Tab-separated table of C-alpha atoms in Angstrom:
chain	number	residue	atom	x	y	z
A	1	UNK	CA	-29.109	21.322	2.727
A	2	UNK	CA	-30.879	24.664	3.193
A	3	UNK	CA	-31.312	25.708	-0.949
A	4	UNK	CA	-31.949	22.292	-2.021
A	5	UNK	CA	-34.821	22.177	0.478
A	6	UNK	CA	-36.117	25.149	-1.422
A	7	UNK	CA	-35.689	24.229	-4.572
A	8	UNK	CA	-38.012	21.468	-3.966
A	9	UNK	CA	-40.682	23.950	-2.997
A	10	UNK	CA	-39.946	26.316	-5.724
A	11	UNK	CA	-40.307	23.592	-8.366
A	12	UNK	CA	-43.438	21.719	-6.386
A	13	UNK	CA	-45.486	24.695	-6.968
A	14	UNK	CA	-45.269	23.669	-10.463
A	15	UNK	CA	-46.811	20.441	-10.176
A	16	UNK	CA	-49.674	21.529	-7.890
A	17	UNK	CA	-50.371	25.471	-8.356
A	18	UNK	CA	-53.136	25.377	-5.994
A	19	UNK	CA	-50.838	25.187	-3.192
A	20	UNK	CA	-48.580	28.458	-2.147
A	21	UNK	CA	-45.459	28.980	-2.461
A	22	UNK	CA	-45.874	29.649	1.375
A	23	UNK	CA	-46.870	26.264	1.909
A	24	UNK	CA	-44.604	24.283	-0.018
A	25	UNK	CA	-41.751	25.799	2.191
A	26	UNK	CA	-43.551	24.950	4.826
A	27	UNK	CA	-43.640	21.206	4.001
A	28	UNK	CA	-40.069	20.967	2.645
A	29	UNK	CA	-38.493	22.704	5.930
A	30	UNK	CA	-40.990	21.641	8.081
A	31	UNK	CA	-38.888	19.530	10.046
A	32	UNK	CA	-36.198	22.531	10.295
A	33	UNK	CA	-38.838	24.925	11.405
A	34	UNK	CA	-39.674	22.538	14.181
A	35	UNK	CA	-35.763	21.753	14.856
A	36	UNK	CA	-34.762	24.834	16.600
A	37	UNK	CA	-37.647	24.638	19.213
A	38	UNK	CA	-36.981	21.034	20.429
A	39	UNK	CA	-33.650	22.459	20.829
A	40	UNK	CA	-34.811	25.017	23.028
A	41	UNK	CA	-37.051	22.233	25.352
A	42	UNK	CA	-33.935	20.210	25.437
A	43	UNK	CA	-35.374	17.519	23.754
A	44	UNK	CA	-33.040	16.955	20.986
A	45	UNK	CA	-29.519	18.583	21.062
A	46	UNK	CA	-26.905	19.463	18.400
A	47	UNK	CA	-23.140	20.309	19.518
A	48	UNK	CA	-20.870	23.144	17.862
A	49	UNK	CA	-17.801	21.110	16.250
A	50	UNK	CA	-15.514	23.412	13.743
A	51	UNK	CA	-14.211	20.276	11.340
A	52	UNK	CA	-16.630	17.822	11.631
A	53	UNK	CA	-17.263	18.483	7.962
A	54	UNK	CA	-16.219	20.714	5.650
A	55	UNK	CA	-19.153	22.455	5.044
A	56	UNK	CA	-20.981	22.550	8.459
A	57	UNK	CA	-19.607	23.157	12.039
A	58	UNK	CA	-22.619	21.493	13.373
A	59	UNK	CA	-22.833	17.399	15.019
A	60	UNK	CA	-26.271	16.392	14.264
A	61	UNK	CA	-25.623	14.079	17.124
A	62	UNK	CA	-29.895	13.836	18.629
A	63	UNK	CA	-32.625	15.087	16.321
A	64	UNK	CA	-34.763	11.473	16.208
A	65	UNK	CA	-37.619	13.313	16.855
A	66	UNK	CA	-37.575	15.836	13.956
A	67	UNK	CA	-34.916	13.962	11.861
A	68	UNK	CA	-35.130	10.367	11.993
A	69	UNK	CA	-37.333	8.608	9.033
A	70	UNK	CA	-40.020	7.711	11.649
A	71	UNK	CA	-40.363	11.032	12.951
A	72	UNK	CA	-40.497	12.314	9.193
A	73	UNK	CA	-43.261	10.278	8.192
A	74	UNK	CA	-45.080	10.874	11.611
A	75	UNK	CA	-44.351	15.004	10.732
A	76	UNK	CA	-45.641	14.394	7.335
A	77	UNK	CA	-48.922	12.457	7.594
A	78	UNK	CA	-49.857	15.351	10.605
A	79	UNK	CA	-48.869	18.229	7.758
A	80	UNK	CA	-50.999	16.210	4.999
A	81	UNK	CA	-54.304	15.781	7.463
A	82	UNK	CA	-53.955	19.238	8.893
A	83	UNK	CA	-53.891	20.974	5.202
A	84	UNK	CA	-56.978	18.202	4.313
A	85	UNK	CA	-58.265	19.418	7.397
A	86	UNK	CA	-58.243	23.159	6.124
A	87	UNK	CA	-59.028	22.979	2.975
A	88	UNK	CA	-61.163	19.653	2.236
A	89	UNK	CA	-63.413	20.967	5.014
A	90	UNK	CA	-67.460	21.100	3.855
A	91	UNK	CA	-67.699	24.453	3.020
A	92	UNK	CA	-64.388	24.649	0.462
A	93	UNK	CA	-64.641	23.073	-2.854
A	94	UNK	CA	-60.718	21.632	-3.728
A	95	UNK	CA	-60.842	18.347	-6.422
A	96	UNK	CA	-58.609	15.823	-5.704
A	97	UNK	CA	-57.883	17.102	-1.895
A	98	UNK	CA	-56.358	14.151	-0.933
A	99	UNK	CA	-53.765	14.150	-3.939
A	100	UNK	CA	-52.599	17.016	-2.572
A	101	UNK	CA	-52.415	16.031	0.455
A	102	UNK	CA	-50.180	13.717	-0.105
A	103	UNK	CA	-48.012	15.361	-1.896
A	104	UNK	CA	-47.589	17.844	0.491
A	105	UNK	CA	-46.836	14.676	2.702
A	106	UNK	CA	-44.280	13.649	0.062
A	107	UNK	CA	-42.546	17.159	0.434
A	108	UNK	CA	-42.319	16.689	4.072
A	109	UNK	CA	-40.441	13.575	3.476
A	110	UNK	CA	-38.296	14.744	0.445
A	111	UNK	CA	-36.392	16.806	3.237
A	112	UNK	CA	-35.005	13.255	5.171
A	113	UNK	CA	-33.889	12.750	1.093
A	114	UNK	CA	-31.937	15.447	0.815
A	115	UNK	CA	-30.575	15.401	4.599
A	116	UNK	CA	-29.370	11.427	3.720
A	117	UNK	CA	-27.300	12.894	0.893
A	118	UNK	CA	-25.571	15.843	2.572
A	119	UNK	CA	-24.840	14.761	6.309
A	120	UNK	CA	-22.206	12.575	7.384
A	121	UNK	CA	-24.119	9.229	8.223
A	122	UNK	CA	-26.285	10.722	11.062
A	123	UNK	CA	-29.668	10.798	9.650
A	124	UNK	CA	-31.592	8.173	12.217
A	125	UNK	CA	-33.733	5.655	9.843
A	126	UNK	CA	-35.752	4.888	13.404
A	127	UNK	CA	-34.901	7.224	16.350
A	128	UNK	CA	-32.392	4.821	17.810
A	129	UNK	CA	-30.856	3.871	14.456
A	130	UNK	CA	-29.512	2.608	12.277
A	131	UNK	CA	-27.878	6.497	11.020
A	132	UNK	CA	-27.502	7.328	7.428
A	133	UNK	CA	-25.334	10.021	5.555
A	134	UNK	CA	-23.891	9.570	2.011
A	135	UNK	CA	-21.290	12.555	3.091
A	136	UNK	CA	-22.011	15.684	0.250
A	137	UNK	CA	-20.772	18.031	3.409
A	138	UNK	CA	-17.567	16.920	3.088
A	139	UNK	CA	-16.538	19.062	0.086
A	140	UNK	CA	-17.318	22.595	-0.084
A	141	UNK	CA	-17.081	22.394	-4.037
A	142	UNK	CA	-19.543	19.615	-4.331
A	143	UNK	CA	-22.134	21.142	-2.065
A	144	UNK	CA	-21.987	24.201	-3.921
A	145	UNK	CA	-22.547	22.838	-7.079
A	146	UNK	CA	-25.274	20.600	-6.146
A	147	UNK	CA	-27.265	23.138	-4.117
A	148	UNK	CA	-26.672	26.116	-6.581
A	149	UNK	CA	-27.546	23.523	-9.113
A	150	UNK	CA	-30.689	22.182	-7.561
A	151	UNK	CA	-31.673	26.066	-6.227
A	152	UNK	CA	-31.110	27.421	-10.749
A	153	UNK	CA	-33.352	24.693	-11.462
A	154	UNK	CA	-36.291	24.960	-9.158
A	155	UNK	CA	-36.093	28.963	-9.852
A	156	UNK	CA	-36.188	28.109	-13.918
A	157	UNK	CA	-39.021	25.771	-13.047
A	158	UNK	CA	-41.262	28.354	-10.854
A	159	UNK	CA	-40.322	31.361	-13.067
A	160	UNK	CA	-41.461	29.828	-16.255
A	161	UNK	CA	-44.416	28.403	-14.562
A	162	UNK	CA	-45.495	32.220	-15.240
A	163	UNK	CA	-46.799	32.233	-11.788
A	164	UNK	CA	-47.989	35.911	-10.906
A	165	UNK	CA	-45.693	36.303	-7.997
A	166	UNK	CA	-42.202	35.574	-10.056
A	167	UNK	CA	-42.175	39.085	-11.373
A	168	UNK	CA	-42.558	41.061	-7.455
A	169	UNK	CA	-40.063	42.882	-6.196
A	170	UNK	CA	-40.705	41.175	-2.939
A	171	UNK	CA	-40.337	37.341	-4.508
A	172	UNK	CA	-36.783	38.802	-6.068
A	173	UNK	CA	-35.444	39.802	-2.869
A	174	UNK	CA	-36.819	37.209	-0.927
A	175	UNK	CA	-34.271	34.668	-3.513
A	176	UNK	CA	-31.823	37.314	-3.152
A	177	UNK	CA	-31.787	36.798	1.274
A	178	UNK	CA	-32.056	32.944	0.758
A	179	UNK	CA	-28.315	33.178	-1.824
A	180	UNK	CA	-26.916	35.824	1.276
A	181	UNK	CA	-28.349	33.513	4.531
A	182	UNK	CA	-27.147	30.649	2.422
A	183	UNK	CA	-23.588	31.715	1.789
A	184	UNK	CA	-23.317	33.880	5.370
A	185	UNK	CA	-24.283	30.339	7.004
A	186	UNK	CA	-21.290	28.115	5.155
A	187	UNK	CA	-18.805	30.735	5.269
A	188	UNK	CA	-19.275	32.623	7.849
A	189	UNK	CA	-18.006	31.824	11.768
A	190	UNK	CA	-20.184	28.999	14.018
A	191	UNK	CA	-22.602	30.253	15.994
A	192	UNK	CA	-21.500	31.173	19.408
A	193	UNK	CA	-23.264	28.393	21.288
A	194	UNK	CA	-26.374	26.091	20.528
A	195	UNK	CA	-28.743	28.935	21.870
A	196	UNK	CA	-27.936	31.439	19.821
A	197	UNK	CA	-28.286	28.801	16.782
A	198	UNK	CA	-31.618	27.941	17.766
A	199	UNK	CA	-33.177	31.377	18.265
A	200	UNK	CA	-31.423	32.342	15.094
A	201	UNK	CA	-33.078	28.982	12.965
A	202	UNK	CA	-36.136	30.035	14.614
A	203	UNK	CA	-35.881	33.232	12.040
A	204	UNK	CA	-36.401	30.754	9.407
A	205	UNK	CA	-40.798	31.064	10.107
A	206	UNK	CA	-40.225	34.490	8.619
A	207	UNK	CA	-39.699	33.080	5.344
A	208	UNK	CA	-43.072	31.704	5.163
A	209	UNK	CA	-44.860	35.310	4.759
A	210	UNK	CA	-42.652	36.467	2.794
A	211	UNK	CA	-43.484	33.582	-0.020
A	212	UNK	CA	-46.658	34.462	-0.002
């Protein structure tokens, strides 16, 4: 999922306000953001496979590190200290730190969720299995509708959240490039080679600013 992710974010700012939007996407892509440069180290690999689904071109084939359910809750208990870290330092004053923190921990994790519900079953549980995948990316139609669902609802939930930022230009367009990258990505061609797809995931740490 790349929308669904978001949604979660978008609609997660509602429950705790006091984190950005920034940050939310950070913890519900987290593992994506860090995806594309263990690709580049060569320590976990994808392969380019037109068919293997309907909706994605990609074989998730070795990603325990960023992926599996181990790794996730190993990537989300490092995001949860290192915002406690920040913010629940002496000289800031933030009630119920550690809530938050784990939330934000949660978010990290909701992304395995969503992963487990859209890939074919290879979502590692522990990095040398057993592999999950309930198989949403094998029907264009479906995936639509759930994403676009999931993406309407977390927009409904931040926009009548009255949050400040809902009503920027900049917030309107930034929804506007996740819809186009979203759509561009399932119907356009597959990348070249596994390179080019990781440099070009890598563009997904410019989202973060831009939610601010």
């Amino acid at each position: 999922m790349f929308l669904g992710h978001m949604a979660i974010g978008l609609a997660a700012r509602r429950v705790e306000p006091r984190v950005s939007l920034a940050t939310w996407f950070v913890a519900v892509q987290l593992v994506d953001l860090i995806w594309p440069i263990m690709l580049l180290l060569d320590l976990e690999h994808v392969a380019i496979a037109p068919g293997i689904t309907a909706f994605t071109p990609l074989d998730f084939f070795d990603y325990p590190i960023t992926h599996s359910l181990a790794g996730s809750l190993v990537w989300a208990a490092l995001f949860a200290a290192f915002w406690f870290s920040i913010r629940a330092n002496p000289w800031r004053k933030f009630p119920g730190a550690v809530g938050v923190a784990l939330l934000l921990g949660a978010g990290v994790l909701s992304h395995w969720v969503l992963d487990v519900i859209s890939h074919r079953p290879d979502v590692p549980v522990l990095p040398g299995g057993p592999y999950l995948g309930l198989g949403l990316w094998n029907s264009i139609p479906a995936t639509l509708a759930v994403e676009l669902t999931m993406f309407a609802a977390g927009l409904a939930i931040y926009i009548r959240s009255g949050f400040p930022g809902a009503g920027r230009v900049s917030f309107w367009l930034l929804i506007a490039f996740l819809l186009i990258a979203y759509f561009a990505a399932a119907f356009g061609p597959p990348p070249p080679n596994v390179t080019t797809l990781a440099w070009s995931a890598l563009a997904l740490w410019l989202l973060i600013p831009w939610a601010r």
